[in-house]
Structure formats: structure tokens, C-alpha cells
PDB file of C-alpha atoms in Angstrom:
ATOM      1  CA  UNK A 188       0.000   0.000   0.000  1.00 38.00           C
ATOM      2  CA  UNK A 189       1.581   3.398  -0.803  1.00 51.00           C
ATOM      3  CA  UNK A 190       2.071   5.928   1.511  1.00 75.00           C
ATOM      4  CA  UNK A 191       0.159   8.345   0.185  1.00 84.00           C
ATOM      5  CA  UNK A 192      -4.203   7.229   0.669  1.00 89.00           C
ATOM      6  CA  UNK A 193      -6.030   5.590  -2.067  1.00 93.00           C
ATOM      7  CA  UNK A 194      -8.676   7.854  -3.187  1.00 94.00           C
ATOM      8  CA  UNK A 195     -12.309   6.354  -2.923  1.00 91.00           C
ATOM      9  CA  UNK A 196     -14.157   9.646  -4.149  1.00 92.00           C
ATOM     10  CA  UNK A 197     -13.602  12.682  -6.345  1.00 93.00           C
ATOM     11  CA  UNK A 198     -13.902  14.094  -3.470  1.00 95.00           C
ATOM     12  CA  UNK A 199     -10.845  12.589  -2.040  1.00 96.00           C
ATOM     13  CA  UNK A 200      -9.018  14.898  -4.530  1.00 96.00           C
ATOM     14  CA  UNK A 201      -8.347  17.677  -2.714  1.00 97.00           C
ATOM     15  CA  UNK A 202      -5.227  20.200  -2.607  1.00 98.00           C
ATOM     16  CA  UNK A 203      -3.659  18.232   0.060  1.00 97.00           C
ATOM     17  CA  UNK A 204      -4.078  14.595  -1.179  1.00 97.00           C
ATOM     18  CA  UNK A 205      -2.711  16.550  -4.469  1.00 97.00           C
ATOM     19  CA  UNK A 206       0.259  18.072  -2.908  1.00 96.00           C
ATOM     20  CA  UNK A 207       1.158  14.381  -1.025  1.00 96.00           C
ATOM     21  CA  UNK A 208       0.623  12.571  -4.177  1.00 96.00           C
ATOM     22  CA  UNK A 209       2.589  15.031  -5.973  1.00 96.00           C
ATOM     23  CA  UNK A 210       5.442  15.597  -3.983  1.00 94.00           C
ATOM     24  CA  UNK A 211       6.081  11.862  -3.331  1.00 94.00           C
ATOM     25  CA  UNK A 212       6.064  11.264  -7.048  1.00 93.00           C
ATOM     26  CA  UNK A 213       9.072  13.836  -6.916  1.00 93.00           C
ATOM     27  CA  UNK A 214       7.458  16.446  -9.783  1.00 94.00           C
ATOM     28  CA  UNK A 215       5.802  19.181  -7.000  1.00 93.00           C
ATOM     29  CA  UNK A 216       7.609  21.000  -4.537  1.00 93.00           C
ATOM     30  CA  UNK A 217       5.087  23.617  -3.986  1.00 94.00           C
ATOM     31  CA  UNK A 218       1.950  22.797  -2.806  1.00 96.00           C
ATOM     32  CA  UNK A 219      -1.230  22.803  -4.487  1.00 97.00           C
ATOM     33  CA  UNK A 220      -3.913  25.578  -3.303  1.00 97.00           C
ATOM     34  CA  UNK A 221      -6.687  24.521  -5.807  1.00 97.00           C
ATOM     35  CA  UNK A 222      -7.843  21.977  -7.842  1.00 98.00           C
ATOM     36  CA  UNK A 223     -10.473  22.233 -10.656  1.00 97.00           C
ATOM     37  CA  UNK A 224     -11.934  19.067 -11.802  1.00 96.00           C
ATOM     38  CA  UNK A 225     -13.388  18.589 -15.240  1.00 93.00           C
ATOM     39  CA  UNK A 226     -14.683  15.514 -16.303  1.00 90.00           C
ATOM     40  CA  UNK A 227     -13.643  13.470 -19.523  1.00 85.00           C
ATOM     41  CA  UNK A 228     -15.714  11.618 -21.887  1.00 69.00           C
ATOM     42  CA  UNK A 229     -18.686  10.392 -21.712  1.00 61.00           C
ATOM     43  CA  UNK A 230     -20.200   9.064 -18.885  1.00 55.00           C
ATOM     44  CA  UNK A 231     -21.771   5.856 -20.612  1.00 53.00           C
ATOM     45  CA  UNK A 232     -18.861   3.637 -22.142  1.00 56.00           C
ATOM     46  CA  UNK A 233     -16.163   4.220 -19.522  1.00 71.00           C
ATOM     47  CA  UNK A 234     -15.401   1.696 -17.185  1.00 81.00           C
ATOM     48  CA  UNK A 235     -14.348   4.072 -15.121  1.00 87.00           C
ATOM     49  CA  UNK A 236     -14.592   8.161 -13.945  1.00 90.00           C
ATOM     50  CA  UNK A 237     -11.921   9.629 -15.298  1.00 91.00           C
ATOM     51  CA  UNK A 238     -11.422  13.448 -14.893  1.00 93.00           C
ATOM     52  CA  UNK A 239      -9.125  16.265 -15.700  1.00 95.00           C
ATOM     53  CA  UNK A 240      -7.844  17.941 -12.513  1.00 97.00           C
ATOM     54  CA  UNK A 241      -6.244  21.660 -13.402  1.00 97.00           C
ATOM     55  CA  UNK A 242      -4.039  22.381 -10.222  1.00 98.00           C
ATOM     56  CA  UNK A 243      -2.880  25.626  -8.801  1.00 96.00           C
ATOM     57  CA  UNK A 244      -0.096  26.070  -7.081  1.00 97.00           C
ATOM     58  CA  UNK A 245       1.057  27.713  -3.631  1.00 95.00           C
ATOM     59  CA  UNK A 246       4.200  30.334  -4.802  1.00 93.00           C
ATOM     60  CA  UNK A 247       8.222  29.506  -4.616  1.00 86.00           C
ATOM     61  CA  UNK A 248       9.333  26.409  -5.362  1.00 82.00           C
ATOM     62  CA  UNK A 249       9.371  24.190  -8.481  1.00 85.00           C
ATOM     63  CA  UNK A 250       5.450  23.828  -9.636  1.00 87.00           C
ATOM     64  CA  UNK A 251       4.233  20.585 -10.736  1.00 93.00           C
ATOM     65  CA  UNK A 252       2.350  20.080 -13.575  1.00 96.00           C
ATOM     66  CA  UNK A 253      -0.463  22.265 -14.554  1.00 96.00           C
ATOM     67  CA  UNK A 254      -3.121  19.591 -14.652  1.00 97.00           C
ATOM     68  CA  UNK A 255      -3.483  16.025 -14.291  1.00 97.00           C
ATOM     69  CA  UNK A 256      -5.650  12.925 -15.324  1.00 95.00           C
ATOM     70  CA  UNK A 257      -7.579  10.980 -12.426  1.00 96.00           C
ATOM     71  CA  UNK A 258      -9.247   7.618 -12.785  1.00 94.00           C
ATOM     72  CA  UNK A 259     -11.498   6.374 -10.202  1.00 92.00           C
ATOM     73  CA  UNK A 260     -13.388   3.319 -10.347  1.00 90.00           C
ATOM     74  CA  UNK A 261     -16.829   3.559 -11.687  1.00 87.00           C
ATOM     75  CA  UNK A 262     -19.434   5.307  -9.655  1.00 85.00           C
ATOM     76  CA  UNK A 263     -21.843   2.088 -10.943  1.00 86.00           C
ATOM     77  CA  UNK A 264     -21.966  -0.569  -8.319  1.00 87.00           C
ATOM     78  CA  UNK A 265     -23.023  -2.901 -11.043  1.00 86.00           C
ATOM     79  CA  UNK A 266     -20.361  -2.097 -13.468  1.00 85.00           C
ATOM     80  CA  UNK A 267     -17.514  -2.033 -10.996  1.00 84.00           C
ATOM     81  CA  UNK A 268     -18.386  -5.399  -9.988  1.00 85.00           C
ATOM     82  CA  UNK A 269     -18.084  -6.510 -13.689  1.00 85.00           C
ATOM     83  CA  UNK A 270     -15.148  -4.831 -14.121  1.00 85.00           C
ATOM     84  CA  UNK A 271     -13.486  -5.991 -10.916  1.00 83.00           C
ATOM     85  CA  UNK A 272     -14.418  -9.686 -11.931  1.00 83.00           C
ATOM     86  CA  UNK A 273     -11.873  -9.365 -14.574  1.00 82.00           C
ATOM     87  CA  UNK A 274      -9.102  -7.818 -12.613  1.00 84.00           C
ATOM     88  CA  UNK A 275      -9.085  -4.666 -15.206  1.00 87.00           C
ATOM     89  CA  UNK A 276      -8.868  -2.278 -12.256  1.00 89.00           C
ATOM     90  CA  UNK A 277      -6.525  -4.011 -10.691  1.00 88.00           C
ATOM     91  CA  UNK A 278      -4.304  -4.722 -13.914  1.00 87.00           C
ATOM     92  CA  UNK A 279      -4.505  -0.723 -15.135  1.00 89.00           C
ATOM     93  CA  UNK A 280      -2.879   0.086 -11.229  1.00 90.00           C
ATOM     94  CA  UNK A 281      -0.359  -2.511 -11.555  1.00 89.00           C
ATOM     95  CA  UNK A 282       0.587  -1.753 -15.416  1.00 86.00           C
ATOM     96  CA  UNK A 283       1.241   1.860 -14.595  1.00 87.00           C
ATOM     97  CA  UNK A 284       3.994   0.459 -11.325  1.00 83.00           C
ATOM     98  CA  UNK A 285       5.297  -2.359 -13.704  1.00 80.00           C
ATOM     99  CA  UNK A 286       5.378  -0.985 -17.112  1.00 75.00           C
ATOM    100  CA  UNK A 287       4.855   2.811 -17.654  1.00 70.00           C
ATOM    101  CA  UNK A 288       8.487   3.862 -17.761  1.00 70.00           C
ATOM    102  CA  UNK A 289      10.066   1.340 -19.731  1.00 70.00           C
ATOM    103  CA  UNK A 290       7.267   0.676 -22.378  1.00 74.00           C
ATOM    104  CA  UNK A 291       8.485   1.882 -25.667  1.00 72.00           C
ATOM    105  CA  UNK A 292       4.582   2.994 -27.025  1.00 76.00           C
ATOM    106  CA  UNK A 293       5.185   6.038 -23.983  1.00 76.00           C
ATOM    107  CA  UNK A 294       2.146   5.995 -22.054  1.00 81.00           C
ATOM    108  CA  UNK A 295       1.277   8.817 -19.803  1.00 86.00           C
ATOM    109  CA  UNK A 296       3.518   9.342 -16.906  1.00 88.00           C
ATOM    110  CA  UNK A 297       2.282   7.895 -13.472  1.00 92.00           C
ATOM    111  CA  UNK A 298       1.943  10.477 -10.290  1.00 95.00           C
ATOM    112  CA  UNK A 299       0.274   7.820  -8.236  1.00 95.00           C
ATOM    113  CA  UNK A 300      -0.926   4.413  -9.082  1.00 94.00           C
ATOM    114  CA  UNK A 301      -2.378   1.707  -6.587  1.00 93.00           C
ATOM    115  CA  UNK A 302      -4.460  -0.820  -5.983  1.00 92.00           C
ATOM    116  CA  UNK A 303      -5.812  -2.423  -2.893  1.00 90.00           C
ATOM    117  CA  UNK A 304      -5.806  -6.211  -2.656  1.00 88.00           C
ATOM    118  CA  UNK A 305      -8.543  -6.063   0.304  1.00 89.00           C
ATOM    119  CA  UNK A 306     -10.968  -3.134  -0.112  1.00 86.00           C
ATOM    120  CA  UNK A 307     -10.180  -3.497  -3.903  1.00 85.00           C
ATOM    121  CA  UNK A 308     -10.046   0.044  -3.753  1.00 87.00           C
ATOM    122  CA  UNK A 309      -8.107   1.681  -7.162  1.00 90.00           C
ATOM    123  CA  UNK A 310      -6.773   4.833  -8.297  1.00 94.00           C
ATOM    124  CA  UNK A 311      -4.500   6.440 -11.244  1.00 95.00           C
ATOM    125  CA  UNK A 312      -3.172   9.762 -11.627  1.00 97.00           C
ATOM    126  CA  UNK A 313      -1.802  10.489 -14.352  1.00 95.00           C
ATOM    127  CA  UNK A 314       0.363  13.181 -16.647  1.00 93.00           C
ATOM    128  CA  UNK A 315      -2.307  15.063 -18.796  1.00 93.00           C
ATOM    129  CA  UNK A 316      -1.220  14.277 -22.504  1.00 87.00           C
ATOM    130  CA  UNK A 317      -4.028  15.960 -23.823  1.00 81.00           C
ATOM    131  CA  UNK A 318      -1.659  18.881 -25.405  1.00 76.00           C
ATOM    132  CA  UNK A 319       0.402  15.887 -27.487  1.00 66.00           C
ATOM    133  CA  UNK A 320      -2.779  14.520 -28.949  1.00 62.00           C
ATOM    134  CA  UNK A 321      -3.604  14.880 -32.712  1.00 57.00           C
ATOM    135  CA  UNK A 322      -5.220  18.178 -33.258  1.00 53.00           C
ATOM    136  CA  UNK A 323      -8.541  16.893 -34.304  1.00 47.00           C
ATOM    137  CA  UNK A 324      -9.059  14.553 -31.623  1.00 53.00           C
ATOM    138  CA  UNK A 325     -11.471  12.148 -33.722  1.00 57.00           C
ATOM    139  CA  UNK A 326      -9.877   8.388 -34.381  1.00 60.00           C
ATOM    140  CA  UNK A 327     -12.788   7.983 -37.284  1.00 66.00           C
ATOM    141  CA  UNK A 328     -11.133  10.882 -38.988  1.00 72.00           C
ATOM    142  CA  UNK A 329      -7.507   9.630 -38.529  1.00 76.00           C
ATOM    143  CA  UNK A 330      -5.750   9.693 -41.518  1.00 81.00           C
ATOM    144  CA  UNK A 331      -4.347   5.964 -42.888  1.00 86.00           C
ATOM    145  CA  UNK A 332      -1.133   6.643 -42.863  1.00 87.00           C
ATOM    146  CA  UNK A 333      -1.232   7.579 -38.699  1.00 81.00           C
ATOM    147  CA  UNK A 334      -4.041   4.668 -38.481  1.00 82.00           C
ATOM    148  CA  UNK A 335      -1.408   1.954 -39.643  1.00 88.00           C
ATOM    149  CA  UNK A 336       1.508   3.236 -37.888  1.00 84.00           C
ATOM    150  CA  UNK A 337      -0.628   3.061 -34.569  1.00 81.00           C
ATOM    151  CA  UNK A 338      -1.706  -0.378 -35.132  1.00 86.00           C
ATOM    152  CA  UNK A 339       1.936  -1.321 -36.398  1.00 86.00           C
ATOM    153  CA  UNK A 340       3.434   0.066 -32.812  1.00 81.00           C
ATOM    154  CA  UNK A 341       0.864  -1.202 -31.299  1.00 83.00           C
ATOM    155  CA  UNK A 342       0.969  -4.888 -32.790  1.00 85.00           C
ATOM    156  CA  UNK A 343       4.719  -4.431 -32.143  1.00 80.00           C
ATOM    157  CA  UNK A 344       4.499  -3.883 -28.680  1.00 78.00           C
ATOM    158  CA  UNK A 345       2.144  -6.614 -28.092  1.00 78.00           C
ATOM    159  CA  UNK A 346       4.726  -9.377 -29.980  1.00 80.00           C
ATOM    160  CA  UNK A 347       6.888  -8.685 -27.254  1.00 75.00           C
ATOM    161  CA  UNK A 348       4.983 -10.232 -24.896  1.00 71.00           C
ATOM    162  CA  UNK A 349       2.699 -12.421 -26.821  1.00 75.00           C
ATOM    163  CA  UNK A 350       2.414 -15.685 -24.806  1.00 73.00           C
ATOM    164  CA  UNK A 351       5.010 -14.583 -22.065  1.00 70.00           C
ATOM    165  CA  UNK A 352       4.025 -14.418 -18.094  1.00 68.00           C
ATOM    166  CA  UNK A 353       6.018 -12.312 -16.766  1.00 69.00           C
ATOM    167  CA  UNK A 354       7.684 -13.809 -13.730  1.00 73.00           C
ATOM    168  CA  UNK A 355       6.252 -12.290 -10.213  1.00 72.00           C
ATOM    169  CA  UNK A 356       3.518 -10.646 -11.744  1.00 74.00           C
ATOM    170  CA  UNK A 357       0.519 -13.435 -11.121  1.00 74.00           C
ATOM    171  CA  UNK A 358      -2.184 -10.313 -12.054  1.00 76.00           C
ATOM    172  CA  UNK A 359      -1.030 -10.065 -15.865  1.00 72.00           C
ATOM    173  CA  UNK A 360      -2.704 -13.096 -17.118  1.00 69.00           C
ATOM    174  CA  UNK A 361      -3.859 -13.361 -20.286  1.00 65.00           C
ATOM    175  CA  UNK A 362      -7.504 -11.698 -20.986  1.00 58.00           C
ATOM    176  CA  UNK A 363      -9.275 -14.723 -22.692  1.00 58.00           C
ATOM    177  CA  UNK A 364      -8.171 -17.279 -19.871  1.00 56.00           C
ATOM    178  CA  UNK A 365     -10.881 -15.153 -18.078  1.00 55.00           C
ATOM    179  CA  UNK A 366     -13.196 -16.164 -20.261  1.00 53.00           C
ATOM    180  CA  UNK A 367     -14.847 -19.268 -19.395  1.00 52.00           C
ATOM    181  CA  UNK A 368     -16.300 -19.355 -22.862  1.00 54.00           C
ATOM    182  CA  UNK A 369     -13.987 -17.366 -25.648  1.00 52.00           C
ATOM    183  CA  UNK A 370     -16.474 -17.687 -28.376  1.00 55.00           C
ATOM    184  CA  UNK A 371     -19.355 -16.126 -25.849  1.00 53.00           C
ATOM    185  CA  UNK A 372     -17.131 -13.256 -26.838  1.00 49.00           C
ATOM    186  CA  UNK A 373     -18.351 -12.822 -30.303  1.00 53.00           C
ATOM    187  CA  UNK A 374     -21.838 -12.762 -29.194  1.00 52.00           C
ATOM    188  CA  UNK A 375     -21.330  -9.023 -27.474  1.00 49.00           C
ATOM    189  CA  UNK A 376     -19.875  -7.683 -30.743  1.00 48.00           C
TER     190      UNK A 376
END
């Protein structure tokens, strides 16, 4: 468990869960005085609340980032138990301690990522990328050229580790051994 509290609620994210999270993550020495919290997305089709957090910060001292990404388990009873039944919470927490900084397809940075093995209680802050995306923001509109190199990184990245466990991480199984019938699978498409 990290030293720093697992936040249960947006409302958890306040300037001095900020500042902790922050500071222990080595990329805030100032604290933060204010936090502005914007969702993102859609609110059906996420398996999770994810929201934008704009910070402000106290003066002197090196500033952290200007704003942040937050994911939260889904406010949906119903659909967190789904998602919990196939460890996806759990896996997102553990990717972002395991992988994020040596995964060649750059993912955002990770402030704070945890996951509770008890109260199953999860949480992900993360650097807001939004400034790198493609201007237009609209994959149905990405042009083939971009589409292909995407799925080519992508497909690259998954080769890698295409039927390898990695030793002493038990939670990154693969997804379809979760499925107790893979071909049920085709019936939700």
C-alpha cells in the first residue's frame, strides 16, 4: 500500500491529497492551493470516472504540472463489480507500477498508481497528454497513414509479450483465460 491514501471519491481529490501525491512522485515542490476538476468523456462507455484535474499552485518552489488525469473506479456498483471480476482495475494500477516507464509505445507518466488487494479500492493519476494529442481529436477521422503506424506500434508492442508471463507478476494473465467461454465473446460484438 503506498504511503500516500487511495482515493475512494472525487472528493478525495483535494489540494492536500494533491500536494502528497505530488510531492512523493518527486514532480511538486510547492503545494497545491486549488484543484479544478473537469470531467472526460462520456459518462456511458467508460469503465471508469476519469477526470481532468487543473491544479494551482502555492508560490516559490518548483510547480508541478499544470493539470493532471484521475481515474477512479466507476461510480456504478453494477459495473464495478463486472469490471473488478476481470481484474481490469486491478491490472490498469499494476501496469502503470510495472510498465509505464520502460514501455516503448510512452504511455502517460504515473503520479500515483495503486491498488488495494482487500478493499479493492483503485486509483490512477496520471500526466495530462491531452496537449500531445492529434489536433482533431477524432480516431474515425484519422488519416491511414497515422491509423497503420498506430496499429503497427501497437501490434509491435504486443509481440513482445505475446504468450510470455512475466515472472512475479501473477495479475497479468492473459484476458481470454478469463473467459470461461472465448467464443461467448463474439456474441457481445
Amino acid at each position: 500500500m503506498p504511503a500516500v491514501a487511495i482515493p475512494t471519491s472525487l472528493d478525495d481529490l483535494t489540494p492536500a491529497w494533491l500536494t502528497a501525491a505530488l510531492q512523493a512522485a518527486g514532480v511538486a515542490e510547492r503545494p497545491v492551493v486549488a484543484a479544478t476538476i473537469e470531467p472526460l468523456g462520456a459518462e456511458s462507455g467508460f469503465l471508469c470516472q476519469t477526470v481532468r484535474v487543473r491544479l494551482t499552485y502555492a508560490p516559490g518552489g518548483r510547480q508541478g504540472p499544470a493539470s493532471v488525469v484521475a481515474k477512479l473506479p466507476s461510480a456504478d456498483p453494477s459495473v464495478r463489480s463486472v469490471i473488478h471480476s476481470f481484474g481490469f482495475y486491478e491490472r490498469e494500477a499494476k501496469f502503470y507500477t510495472a510498465f509505464s516507464e520502460t514501455n516503448p509505445l510512452r504511455p502517460p507518466g504515473s503520479y500515483f498508481a495503486a491498488y488495494d488487494e482487500t478493499t479493492k479500492d483503485t486509483f490512477v493519476l496520471l500526466e495530462d497528454i491531452s496537449d500531445n494529442l492529434l489536433d482533431n481529436g477524432d480516431d474515425l477521422t484519422l488519416p491511414p497513414s497515422l491509423a497503420l503506424e498506430f496499429a503497427q506500434r501497437l501490434g509491435a508492442f504486443h509481440a513482445q509479450h505475446w504468450e510470455r508471463s512475466p515472472e512475479g507478476l501473477p495479475w497479468l494473465t492473459p484476458f481470454i483465460d478469463q473467459q470461461p467461454d472465448p467464443a461467448g465473446l463474439a456474441n457481445r460484438w
